[in-house]
């Protein structure tokens, strides 16, 4: 039996069109994000790097990358979120430490748009097949080389994600991984341009956003899951970071009046 | 998270060219077999159905299908063995109860031939991606409908495979699944054109053939694994079914003099 080098797990895939309200300043996810751009004037920024979302290109944002995204007037794209697990534990995209783009044949872009991965078995197989072909474009022929700094942080980041919650103390976990408070702070600044606390909080905000967007869990359920004292605390935390209450966010993001769902 | 409708597990994939010595009268495997035919005058037969292996076509032989295959003068093809597991337990190809063919774009045939799935991560992803796209062609848009007879037999077949060995008593397992000796015999004749005992023995022979072909296990090791008294018993069983001893089979099939490995 061939050893499996990878395992693809799809979180969601959706084609959508949006106007200039598509504007998400802070995104940080435990899964990879892929944009298959059909048209528009969109942008993605991470750190000091600005990427134009060009028609006919795929843009891959590795998991654990803090990024912002917006468009000037409109954007049309297929949006895919996925995990790519590897038995070796190597996170192939993340290790490269940056956002990647690749031109995609128009034929394939059209397929991906038309296919509904949540549909029949036939459609799902075709979708995952095309997706794997596209993802293979982003991998160099050689084994991926860990980006400096990221490689050492990775076990800690994995643990932060596994223990994500209101009461998470990054410094406690960091000690286990051999970081002093100052070396930890330095490592995060270099790799993510933010403090460890900002990183963990941003990740928590985004995971909660994801729960609001993709599940029907109540605020109280989500609060319990991420160890907030109660729904009130969660609402306050969310409002502080997002500027709106969970209720308003959920209504707005799920389409509200015009029925157009908004996702980053 | 999207529920996974399927999981692909590759056993092996290899491109090869053979002459008229490519002639395998009895094949029955627990995994699916896919031929991507580039050229030649090959055939596959199951029951009363004869299939021509046409250049530019893919031929899919579902797991648990007893088939023979041969060519008149030569054959060039990529040979793929794989499992396609489904959480529902539904064996999508097997349920259709027959060998299936589909035309494949030349571009894709060339890719599959060139790609080495045991190679780098990039190659493996691309190979599995293309393979999924090809396999999706074999699935009808609707949910697959179990072939009559096969659906009821499936749990018993799964148990036969899980308990495969020299001492396996099919009738004992069959009772657990509500079959009397005569209803069992009737069901097998209708679906597989053979008796339950022939089916279990043929499956055992082929699984052992596979061990000889793809592993370096000794005859004694394989004998122990499939509950033969010793290597001598296994050799006799093998010779009775295959006409040659395991030693001779292993040498011949692995290429011996000319270095060309032969696989069904």
Short mmCIF file of C-alpha atoms in Angstrom, two decimals:
data_model
loop_
_atom_site.label_atom_id
_atom_site.label_comp_id
_atom_site.label_asym_id
_atom_site.label_seq_id
_atom_site.Cartn_x
_atom_site.Cartn_y
_atom_site.Cartn_z
CA UNK A 1 0.00 0.00 0.00
CA UNK A 2 1.34 3.40 -0.93
CA UNK A 3 1.92 5.60 2.11
CA UNK A 4 -0.41 8.57 2.02
CA UNK A 5 1.54 11.79 1.68
CA UNK A 6 -1.50 13.97 2.27
CA UNK A 7 -5.18 14.01 3.04
CA UNK A 8 -7.49 16.74 1.76
CA UNK A 9 -10.41 17.82 3.95
CA UNK A 10 -12.75 20.38 2.46
CA UNK A 11 -14.34 22.87 4.85
CA UNK A 12 -16.43 24.67 2.26
CA UNK A 13 -16.39 25.89 -1.32
CA UNK A 14 -18.72 28.54 -2.70
CA UNK A 15 -18.88 30.78 -5.75
CA UNK A 16 -19.96 34.32 -5.08
CA UNK A 17 -20.08 37.86 -6.40
CA UNK A 18 -19.72 40.84 -4.10
CA UNK A 19 -19.48 44.62 -4.26
CA UNK A 20 -17.15 46.95 -2.34
CA UNK A 21 -18.72 45.82 0.95
CA UNK A 22 -16.43 42.84 0.58
CA UNK A 23 -13.85 44.19 3.02
CA UNK A 24 -12.37 42.05 5.79
CA UNK A 25 -9.44 43.69 7.63
CA UNK A 26 -8.42 40.78 9.90
CA UNK A 27 -8.51 37.15 8.89
CA UNK A 28 -6.58 34.31 10.42
CA UNK A 29 -7.74 30.73 10.03
CA UNK A 30 -6.55 27.29 11.02
CA UNK A 31 -7.33 26.06 7.48
CA UNK A 32 -6.04 27.14 4.07
CA UNK A 33 -8.00 29.59 1.92
CA UNK A 34 -8.03 29.45 -1.88
CA UNK A 35 -9.49 32.15 -4.13
CA UNK A 36 -10.17 31.20 -7.75
CA UNK A 37 -10.67 34.62 -9.25
CA UNK A 38 -13.04 35.09 -12.18
CA UNK A 39 -13.22 38.87 -12.25
CA UNK A 40 -12.98 42.04 -10.17
CA UNK A 41 -10.56 44.44 -8.50
CA UNK A 42 -9.78 42.64 -5.25
CA UNK A 43 -6.68 42.69 -3.07
CA UNK A 44 -5.14 40.64 -0.31
CA UNK A 45 -2.53 42.01 2.06
CA UNK A 46 -0.30 40.26 4.56
CA UNK A 47 2.43 42.11 6.43
CA UNK A 48 4.02 44.38 3.84
CA UNK A 49 2.95 42.31 0.83
CA UNK A 50 0.05 43.42 -1.35
CA UNK A 51 -1.40 40.89 -3.78
CA UNK A 52 -3.78 41.78 -6.58
CA UNK A 53 -6.54 39.21 -7.14
CA UNK A 54 -6.24 38.85 -10.91
CA UNK A 55 -8.86 37.25 -13.14
CA UNK A 56 -7.75 33.76 -14.13
CA UNK A 57 -5.48 33.32 -11.13
CA UNK A 58 -5.68 31.27 -7.98
CA UNK A 59 -4.54 32.86 -4.74
CA UNK A 60 -3.63 30.55 -1.86
CA UNK A 61 -3.50 31.92 1.67
CA UNK A 62 -1.88 29.36 3.97
CA UNK A 63 -3.47 28.53 7.32
CA UNK A 64 -2.34 30.69 10.25
CA UNK A 65 -1.57 33.64 7.97
CA UNK A 66 -2.99 36.94 9.18
CA UNK A 67 -4.39 38.71 6.13
CA UNK A 68 -6.79 41.43 5.07
CA UNK A 69 -8.83 41.42 1.87
CA UNK A 70 -11.05 43.89 0.05
CA UNK A 71 -12.14 45.03 -3.41
CA UNK A 72 -12.49 48.51 -4.94
CA UNK A 73 -15.80 47.90 -6.72
CA UNK A 74 -16.59 44.20 -7.26
CA UNK A 75 -15.25 40.65 -6.97
CA UNK A 76 -16.32 37.33 -8.54
CA UNK A 77 -14.64 34.19 -7.30
CA UNK A 78 -14.86 30.67 -6.02
CA UNK A 79 -13.82 30.61 -2.40
CA UNK A 80 -12.46 27.36 -0.97
CA UNK A 81 -11.44 26.56 2.59
CA UNK A 82 -9.62 23.31 3.25
CA UNK A 83 -7.22 21.38 5.44
CA UNK A 84 -4.35 19.49 3.86
CA UNK A 85 -3.20 17.04 6.51
CA UNK A 86 0.09 15.27 6.21
CA UNK A 87 1.18 12.25 8.27
CA UNK A 88 4.58 13.92 8.61
CA UNK A 89 2.85 16.85 10.30
CA UNK A 90 4.41 19.19 7.73
CA UNK A 91 2.05 21.98 6.75
CA UNK A 92 3.22 22.35 3.14
CA UNK A 93 1.69 25.73 2.35
CA UNK A 94 2.18 27.30 5.74
CA UNK A 95 5.88 26.42 5.75
CA UNK A 96 6.38 28.65 2.74
CA UNK A 97 5.29 31.52 4.98
CA UNK A 98 3.61 33.68 2.34
CA UNK A 99 0.58 34.08 0.08
CA UNK A 100 1.00 32.29 -3.25
CA UNK A 101 -0.58 32.86 -6.67
CA UNK A 102 -0.77 30.71 -9.80
CA UNK A 103 -2.48 31.16 -13.17
CA UNK A 104 -5.26 28.58 -13.72
CA UNK A 105 -6.52 27.38 -17.13
CA UNK A 106 -9.92 29.01 -17.90
CA UNK A 107 -11.40 25.52 -18.44
CA UNK A 108 -10.56 24.55 -14.87
CA UNK A 109 -11.83 27.83 -13.39
CA UNK A 110 -15.16 27.23 -15.11
CA UNK A 111 -15.35 23.66 -13.77
CA UNK A 112 -14.64 24.75 -10.22
CA UNK A 113 -17.34 27.40 -10.41
CA UNK A 114 -19.93 25.02 -11.79
CA UNK A 115 -19.19 22.17 -9.43
CA UNK A 116 -20.95 21.94 -6.09
CA UNK A 117 -18.75 19.98 -3.70
CA UNK A 118 -21.64 19.47 -1.31
CA UNK A 119 -23.58 17.84 -4.14
CA UNK A 120 -23.58 14.28 -5.40
CA UNK A 121 -20.71 11.83 -5.05
CA UNK A 122 -19.87 12.36 -8.72
CA UNK A 123 -19.61 16.13 -8.28
CA UNK A 124 -17.63 15.85 -5.05
CA UNK A 125 -15.07 13.52 -6.61
CA UNK A 126 -14.66 15.76 -9.61
CA UNK A 127 -14.37 18.84 -7.43
CA UNK A 128 -11.73 17.34 -5.14
CA UNK A 129 -9.90 15.96 -8.17
CA UNK A 130 -9.69 19.37 -9.84
CA UNK A 131 -8.80 20.98 -6.51
CA UNK A 132 -5.88 18.57 -5.95
CA UNK A 133 -4.60 19.31 -9.47
CA UNK A 134 -4.76 23.05 -8.74
CA UNK A 135 -3.11 22.69 -5.33
CA UNK A 136 -0.28 20.63 -6.82
CA UNK A 137 0.64 23.73 -8.85
CA UNK A 138 1.54 25.51 -5.61
CA UNK A 139 4.00 22.87 -4.51
CA UNK A 140 7.57 22.95 -5.70
CA UNK A 141 9.03 19.73 -7.08
CA UNK A 142 11.38 19.50 -4.13
CA UNK A 143 10.29 18.87 -0.58
CA UNK A 144 9.03 22.15 0.87
CA UNK A 145 11.56 24.02 2.95
CA UNK A 146 10.31 25.50 6.20
CA UNK A 147 10.41 29.29 6.29
CA UNK A 148 12.92 30.48 8.91
CA UNK A 149 11.25 31.20 12.22
CA UNK A 150 7.98 29.54 11.26
CA UNK A 151 9.34 26.01 11.52
CA UNK A 152 10.28 26.40 15.17
CA UNK A 153 6.99 28.13 16.02
CA UNK A 154 4.81 25.51 14.38
CA UNK A 155 4.41 23.03 17.30
CA UNK A 156 3.45 25.95 19.55
CA UNK A 157 0.96 27.30 16.98
CA UNK A 158 -0.64 23.88 16.69
CA UNK A 159 -1.04 23.78 20.44
CA UNK A 160 -2.47 27.31 20.54
CA UNK A 161 -5.06 26.28 18.00
CA UNK A 162 -5.90 23.05 19.82
CA UNK A 163 -6.43 24.95 23.07
CA UNK A 164 -8.10 28.02 21.64
CA UNK A 165 -10.44 29.68 24.13
CA UNK A 166 -11.09 32.75 26.23
CA UNK A 167 -8.82 31.55 29.04
CA UNK A 168 -5.85 30.52 26.89
CA UNK A 169 -2.49 31.72 28.29
CA UNK A 170 0.00 31.68 25.42
CA UNK A 171 2.93 32.26 27.76
CA UNK A 172 2.18 29.05 29.67
CA UNK A 173 2.17 26.98 26.49
CA UNK A 174 5.25 28.79 25.20
CA UNK A 175 7.31 27.83 28.26
CA UNK A 176 6.66 24.16 27.42
CA UNK A 177 8.17 24.82 24.00
CA UNK A 178 11.29 26.48 25.36
CA UNK A 179 10.35 30.14 24.80
CA UNK A 180 10.98 32.87 27.33
CA UNK A 181 8.47 35.79 27.27
CA UNK A 182 10.92 37.97 25.31
CA UNK A 183 12.03 35.29 22.82
CA UNK A 184 8.36 34.45 22.23
CA UNK A 185 7.45 38.06 21.63
CA UNK A 186 10.41 38.46 19.25
CA UNK A 187 9.53 35.31 17.28
CA UNK A 188 5.91 36.41 16.82
CA UNK A 189 6.85 39.93 15.75
CA UNK A 190 9.25 38.57 13.16
CA UNK A 191 6.86 36.03 11.69
CA UNK A 192 3.40 37.54 12.19
CA UNK A 193 4.06 41.25 12.85
CA UNK A 194 1.97 41.05 16.03
CA UNK A 195 2.26 39.97 19.67
CA UNK A 196 1.46 36.40 20.79
CA UNK A 197 -1.65 37.68 22.56
CA UNK A 198 -2.87 39.53 19.46
CA UNK A 199 -2.27 36.40 17.42
CA UNK A 200 -4.24 34.13 19.75
CA UNK A 201 -7.09 36.64 20.07
CA UNK A 202 -7.28 37.21 16.33
CA UNK A 203 -7.39 33.50 15.73
CA UNK A 204 -10.13 33.15 18.35
CA UNK A 205 -12.18 35.98 16.81
CA UNK A 206 -11.93 34.39 13.39
CA UNK A 207 -12.80 30.92 14.56
CA UNK A 208 -15.87 32.37 16.29
CA UNK A 209 -16.75 34.33 13.13
CA UNK A 210 -16.57 31.03 11.33
CA UNK A 211 -18.94 29.42 13.79
CA UNK A 212 -21.44 32.24 13.29
CA UNK A 213 -21.11 31.98 9.56
CA UNK A 214 -21.26 28.23 9.02
CA UNK A 215 -23.13 26.74 11.97
CA UNK A 216 -26.46 27.33 13.65
CA UNK A 217 -24.97 27.18 17.14
CA UNK A 218 -26.37 29.72 19.60
CA UNK A 219 -24.11 32.38 21.12
CA UNK A 220 -24.38 30.53 24.45
CA UNK A 221 -23.22 27.29 22.84
CA UNK A 222 -20.24 28.97 21.19
CA UNK A 223 -19.41 30.76 24.45
CA UNK A 224 -19.34 27.42 26.29
CA UNK A 225 -17.23 25.79 23.61
CA UNK A 226 -14.53 28.46 23.78
CA UNK A 227 -14.68 28.75 27.57
CA UNK A 228 -16.23 32.22 27.92
CA UNK A 229 -18.05 32.72 31.24
CA UNK A 230 -21.32 33.25 29.35
CA UNK A 231 -22.89 34.61 26.17
CA UNK A 232 -22.60 38.17 27.50
CA UNK A 233 -18.80 37.92 27.78
CA UNK A 234 -18.54 36.46 24.31
CA UNK A 235 -20.69 39.27 22.88
CA UNK A 236 -18.47 41.90 24.50
CA UNK A 237 -15.28 40.22 23.28
CA UNK A 238 -16.69 39.98 19.76
CA UNK A 239 -17.91 43.58 19.70
CA UNK A 240 -14.53 44.86 20.90
CA UNK A 241 -12.79 43.14 17.98
CA UNK A 242 -15.40 43.35 15.24
CA UNK A 243 -17.21 46.59 16.04
CA UNK A 244 -20.60 44.86 15.87
CA UNK A 245 -22.48 42.44 18.10
CA UNK A 246 -22.63 38.72 17.17
CA UNK A 247 -26.34 39.10 16.31
CA UNK A 248 -25.76 41.96 13.88
CA UNK A 249 -22.72 40.20 12.41
CA UNK A 250 -24.65 36.99 11.85
CA UNK A 251 -27.53 38.80 10.14
CA UNK A 252 -25.29 40.97 7.97
CA UNK A 253 -22.89 38.25 6.96
CA UNK A 254 -25.56 35.73 6.10
CA UNK A 255 -27.08 38.02 3.56
CA UNK A 256 -29.79 39.78 5.50
CA UNK A 257 -31.76 41.90 3.04
CA UNK A 258 -30.23 41.17 -0.35
CA UNK A 259 -29.64 37.42 0.15
CA UNK A 260 -25.98 37.65 -0.87
CA UNK A 261 -23.85 35.85 1.64
CA UNK A 262 -20.54 37.51 2.45
CA UNK A 263 -17.42 35.51 3.20
CA UNK A 264 -13.81 36.70 3.31
CA UNK B 1 -17.10 20.75 7.80
CA UNK B 2 -18.33 18.95 4.73
CA UNK B 3 -19.00 15.27 5.38
CA UNK B 4 -16.60 13.17 3.37
CA UNK B 5 -18.47 11.14 0.79
CA UNK B 6 -15.43 9.09 -0.14
CA UNK B 7 -11.79 8.42 0.59
CA UNK B 8 -9.36 7.30 -2.09
CA UNK B 9 -6.56 4.91 -1.12
CA UNK B 10 -4.09 4.04 -3.84
CA UNK B 11 -2.61 0.53 -3.78
CA UNK B 12 -0.33 0.97 -6.78
CA UNK B 13 -0.15 2.59 -10.20
CA UNK B 14 2.30 1.57 -12.88
CA UNK B 15 2.67 2.06 -16.63
CA UNK B 16 3.75 -1.00 -18.55
CA UNK B 17 3.98 -2.65 -21.95
CA UNK B 18 3.54 -6.40 -22.39
CA UNK B 19 3.36 -8.97 -25.13
CA UNK B 20 0.96 -11.93 -25.50
CA UNK B 21 2.32 -13.44 -22.25
CA UNK B 22 0.01 -10.97 -20.60
CA UNK B 23 -2.69 -13.57 -19.91
CA UNK B 24 -4.37 -13.91 -16.51
CA UNK B 25 -7.37 -16.26 -16.48
CA UNK B 26 -8.59 -15.71 -12.88
CA UNK B 27 -8.47 -12.40 -11.07
CA UNK B 28 -10.54 -11.35 -8.10
CA UNK B 29 -9.40 -8.54 -5.84
CA UNK B 30 -10.65 -6.70 -2.80
CA UNK B 31 -9.69 -3.39 -4.46
CA UNK B 32 -10.78 -1.75 -7.72
CA UNK B 33 -8.67 -2.08 -10.86
CA UNK B 34 -8.42 0.65 -13.49
CA UNK B 35 -6.79 0.23 -16.91
CA UNK B 36 -5.91 3.40 -18.83
CA UNK B 37 -5.27 1.95 -22.25
CA UNK B 38 -2.74 3.58 -24.55
CA UNK B 39 -2.49 0.91 -27.22
CA UNK B 40 -2.81 -2.81 -27.93
CA UNK B 41 -5.29 -5.63 -28.52
CA UNK B 42 -6.27 -6.59 -24.99
CA UNK B 43 -9.50 -8.02 -23.60
CA UNK B 44 -11.25 -8.42 -20.28
CA UNK B 45 -13.96 -10.97 -19.68
CA UNK B 46 -16.34 -11.36 -16.78
CA UNK B 47 -19.17 -13.91 -16.85
CA UNK B 48 -20.57 -13.70 -20.37
CA UNK B 49 -19.35 -10.17 -21.06
CA UNK B 50 -16.30 -9.56 -23.24
CA UNK B 51 -14.76 -6.09 -23.18
CA UNK B 52 -12.20 -4.85 -25.65
CA UNK B 53 -9.45 -2.70 -24.13
CA UNK B 54 -9.54 0.19 -26.60
CA UNK B 55 -6.81 2.80 -26.95
CA UNK B 56 -7.93 6.05 -25.30
CA UNK B 57 -10.37 4.36 -22.98
CA UNK B 58 -10.37 3.65 -19.27
CA UNK B 59 -11.69 0.29 -18.10
CA UNK B 60 -12.80 -0.03 -14.48
CA UNK B 61 -13.13 -3.47 -12.90
CA UNK B 62 -14.89 -3.16 -9.55
CA UNK B 63 -13.50 -4.93 -6.49
CA UNK B 64 -14.81 -8.47 -5.94
CA UNK B 65 -15.39 -8.99 -9.67
CA UNK B 66 -14.01 -12.28 -11.02
CA UNK B 67 -12.40 -11.48 -14.37
CA UNK B 68 -9.89 -12.78 -16.89
CA UNK B 69 -7.66 -10.60 -19.07
CA UNK B 70 -5.30 -11.20 -21.99
CA UNK B 71 -4.00 -9.65 -25.20
CA UNK B 72 -3.50 -11.10 -28.68
CA UNK B 73 -0.12 -9.52 -29.37
CA UNK B 74 0.65 -6.51 -27.14
CA UNK B 75 -0.74 -4.10 -24.57
CA UNK B 76 0.38 -0.65 -23.32
CA UNK B 77 -1.43 0.80 -20.34
CA UNK B 78 -1.34 2.45 -16.98
CA UNK B 79 -2.58 0.01 -14.38
CA UNK B 80 -4.07 1.40 -11.16
CA UNK B 81 -5.31 -0.47 -8.10
CA UNK B 82 -7.21 1.48 -5.47
CA UNK B 83 -9.77 1.41 -2.70
CA UNK B 84 -12.56 3.95 -2.65
CA UNK B 85 -13.91 3.88 0.87
CA UNK B 86 -17.20 5.46 1.72
CA UNK B 87 -18.44 6.24 5.25
CA UNK B 88 -21.83 4.87 4.17
CA UNK B 89 -20.14 1.55 3.42
CA UNK B 90 -21.53 1.73 -0.11
CA UNK B 91 -19.07 0.33 -2.65
CA UNK B 92 -20.06 2.59 -5.54
CA UNK B 93 -18.44 0.69 -8.39
CA UNK B 94 -19.09 -2.79 -7.07
CA UNK B 95 -22.80 -2.04 -6.66
CA UNK B 96 -23.07 -1.56 -10.39
CA UNK B 97 -22.10 -5.22 -10.72
CA UNK B 98 -20.21 -4.98 -14.01
CA UNK B 99 -17.05 -3.81 -15.74
CA UNK B 100 -17.30 -0.19 -16.93
CA UNK B 101 -15.53 1.72 -19.71
CA UNK B 102 -15.17 5.43 -20.45
CA UNK B 103 -13.28 7.42 -23.09
CA UNK B 104 -10.52 9.57 -21.56
CA UNK B 105 -9.07 12.76 -23.12
CA UNK B 106 -5.59 12.03 -24.61
CA UNK B 107 -4.16 14.87 -22.51
CA UNK B 108 -5.22 13.12 -19.32
CA UNK B 109 -3.95 9.69 -20.44
CA UNK B 110 -0.55 11.23 -21.10
CA UNK B 111 -0.52 12.87 -17.66
CA UNK B 112 -1.40 9.64 -15.89
CA UNK B 113 1.35 7.78 -17.70
CA UNK B 114 3.97 10.40 -16.92
CA UNK B 115 3.05 10.85 -13.29
CA UNK B 116 4.62 8.65 -10.63
CA UNK B 117 2.25 8.46 -7.67
CA UNK B 118 5.02 7.15 -5.43
CA UNK B 119 7.04 10.28 -6.27
CA UNK B 120 7.02 13.70 -4.67
CA UNK B 121 4.10 15.29 -2.88
CA UNK B 122 3.47 17.47 -5.93
CA UNK B 123 3.28 14.44 -8.25
CA UNK B 124 1.13 12.46 -5.84
CA UNK B 125 -1.40 15.27 -5.48
CA UNK B 126 -1.60 15.74 -9.21
CA UNK B 127 -1.94 11.99 -9.79
CA UNK B 128 -4.73 11.56 -7.24
CA UNK B 129 -6.42 14.69 -8.57
CA UNK B 130 -6.48 13.40 -12.14
CA UNK B 131 -7.51 9.96 -10.90
CA UNK B 132 -10.49 11.38 -9.00
CA UNK B 133 -11.58 13.31 -12.11
CA UNK B 134 -11.41 10.10 -14.17
CA UNK B 135 -13.24 8.05 -11.55
CA UNK B 136 -16.01 10.64 -11.34
CA UNK B 137 -16.77 9.83 -15.01
CA UNK B 138 -17.82 6.34 -13.95
CA UNK B 139 -20.38 7.54 -11.46
CA UNK B 140 -23.87 8.39 -12.56
CA UNK B 141 -25.30 11.70 -11.41
CA UNK B 142 -27.84 9.94 -9.24
CA UNK B 143 -26.96 7.92 -6.19
CA UNK B 144 -25.70 4.53 -7.34
CA UNK B 145 -28.35 1.84 -7.33
CA UNK B 146 -27.29 -1.52 -5.95
CA UNK B 147 -27.37 -4.31 -8.53
CA UNK B 148 -30.07 -6.85 -7.62
CA UNK B 149 -28.61 -9.73 -5.63
CA UNK B 150 -25.31 -7.97 -4.97
CA UNK B 151 -26.73 -5.57 -2.40
CA UNK B 152 -27.91 -8.35 -0.10
CA UNK B 153 -24.67 -10.30 -0.51
CA UNK B 154 -22.41 -7.34 0.23
CA UNK B 155 -22.19 -7.62 4.06
CA UNK B 156 -21.37 -11.32 3.69
CA UNK B 157 -18.71 -10.61 1.04
CA UNK B 158 -17.11 -8.01 3.30
CA UNK B 159 -16.99 -10.58 6.10
CA UNK B 160 -15.53 -13.23 3.78
CA UNK B 161 -12.79 -10.83 2.82
CA UNK B 162 -12.10 -9.80 6.41
CA UNK B 163 -11.77 -13.47 7.44
CA UNK B 164 -10.00 -14.74 4.37
CA UNK B 165 -7.81 -17.77 5.13
CA UNK B 166 -7.27 -21.44 4.53
CA UNK B 167 -9.72 -22.45 7.26
CA UNK B 168 -12.56 -20.08 6.28
CA UNK B 169 -15.98 -21.77 6.26
CA UNK B 170 -18.29 -19.63 4.11
CA UNK B 171 -21.38 -21.58 5.22
CA UNK B 172 -20.76 -20.65 8.85
CA UNK B 173 -20.55 -16.93 8.04
CA UNK B 174 -23.54 -17.21 5.69
CA UNK B 175 -25.80 -18.55 8.46
CA UNK B 176 -25.11 -15.35 10.45
CA UNK B 177 -26.39 -13.39 7.44
CA UNK B 178 -29.59 -15.41 7.09
CA UNK B 179 -28.59 -17.67 4.20
CA UNK B 180 -29.37 -21.39 4.07
CA UNK B 181 -26.81 -23.51 2.14
CA UNK B 182 -29.11 -23.66 -0.90
CA UNK B 183 -30.10 -19.96 -0.90
CA UNK B 184 -26.40 -19.08 -0.55
CA UNK B 185 -25.42 -21.30 -3.45
CA UNK B 186 -28.21 -19.83 -5.59
CA UNK B 187 -27.23 -16.23 -4.76
CA UNK B 188 -23.57 -16.82 -5.67
CA UNK B 189 -24.41 -18.61 -8.90
CA UNK B 190 -26.64 -15.74 -9.96
CA UNK B 191 -24.19 -12.97 -9.13
CA UNK B 192 -20.76 -14.55 -9.66
CA UNK B 193 -21.43 -17.65 -11.80
CA UNK B 194 -19.59 -19.80 -9.26
CA UNK B 195 -20.11 -21.52 -5.90
CA UNK B 196 -19.40 -19.76 -2.57
CA UNK B 197 -16.40 -22.06 -2.02
CA UNK B 198 -14.96 -21.29 -5.46
CA UNK B 199 -15.45 -17.57 -4.80
CA UNK B 200 -13.65 -17.66 -1.43
CA UNK B 201 -10.82 -19.82 -2.79
CA UNK B 202 -10.35 -17.65 -5.86
CA UNK B 203 -10.24 -14.53 -3.71
CA UNK B 204 -7.69 -16.22 -1.43
CA UNK B 205 -5.53 -17.28 -4.41
CA UNK B 206 -5.55 -13.74 -5.76
CA UNK B 207 -4.79 -12.10 -2.47
CA UNK B 208 -1.84 -14.46 -2.06
CA UNK B 209 -0.74 -13.72 -5.65
CA UNK B 210 -0.81 -10.09 -4.68
CA UNK B 211 1.37 -10.76 -1.65
CA UNK B 212 3.92 -12.54 -3.84
CA UNK B 213 3.85 -9.74 -6.35
CA UNK B 214 4.00 -6.70 -4.12
CA UNK B 215 5.67 -7.75 -0.87
CA UNK B 216 8.87 -9.49 0.10
CA UNK B 217 7.15 -11.74 2.64
CA UNK B 218 8.40 -15.33 2.69
CA UNK B 219 6.06 -18.20 1.82
CA UNK B 220 6.09 -19.20 5.50
CA UNK B 221 5.02 -15.69 6.53
CA UNK B 222 2.16 -15.63 4.04
CA UNK B 223 1.14 -19.15 5.10
CA UNK B 224 0.92 -18.04 8.72
CA UNK B 225 -1.01 -14.89 7.82
CA UNK B 226 -3.69 -16.82 5.93
CA UNK B 227 -3.82 -19.68 8.44
CA UNK B 228 -2.27 -22.47 6.38
CA UNK B 229 -0.66 -25.24 8.49
CA UNK B 230 2.73 -24.43 6.96
CA UNK B 231 4.54 -23.25 3.81
CA UNK B 232 4.17 -26.71 2.27
CA UNK B 233 0.35 -26.57 2.45
CA UNK B 234 0.31 -23.11 0.96
CA UNK B 235 2.57 -24.22 -1.91
CA UNK B 236 0.28 -27.15 -2.68
CA UNK B 237 -2.84 -24.95 -2.57
CA UNK B 238 -1.20 -22.40 -4.85
CA UNK B 239 0.04 -24.99 -7.33
CA UNK B 240 -3.42 -26.60 -7.54
CA UNK B 241 -4.98 -23.25 -8.51
CA UNK B 242 -2.18 -21.61 -10.50
CA UNK B 243 -0.40 -24.55 -12.10
CA UNK B 244 2.98 -23.36 -10.84
CA UNK B 245 4.68 -23.25 -7.44
CA UNK B 246 4.90 -19.95 -5.52
CA UNK B 247 8.65 -19.82 -6.18
CA UNK B 248 8.26 -20.14 -9.94
CA UNK B 249 5.32 -17.72 -9.94
CA UNK B 250 7.25 -15.10 -8.03
CA UNK B 251 10.27 -15.35 -10.35
CA UNK B 252 8.17 -15.29 -13.52
CA UNK B 253 5.83 -12.53 -12.47
CA UNK B 254 8.56 -10.26 -11.18
CA UNK B 255 10.26 -10.22 -14.52
CA UNK B 256 12.91 -12.91 -14.19
CA UNK B 257 14.99 -12.77 -17.35
CA UNK B 258 13.73 -9.78 -19.28
CA UNK B 259 13.09 -7.47 -16.32
CA UNK B 260 9.53 -6.68 -17.43
CA UNK B 261 7.22 -7.05 -14.50
CA UNK B 262 3.89 -8.64 -15.30
CA UNK B 263 0.70 -7.58 -13.54
CA UNK B 264 -2.88 -8.37 -14.49
#
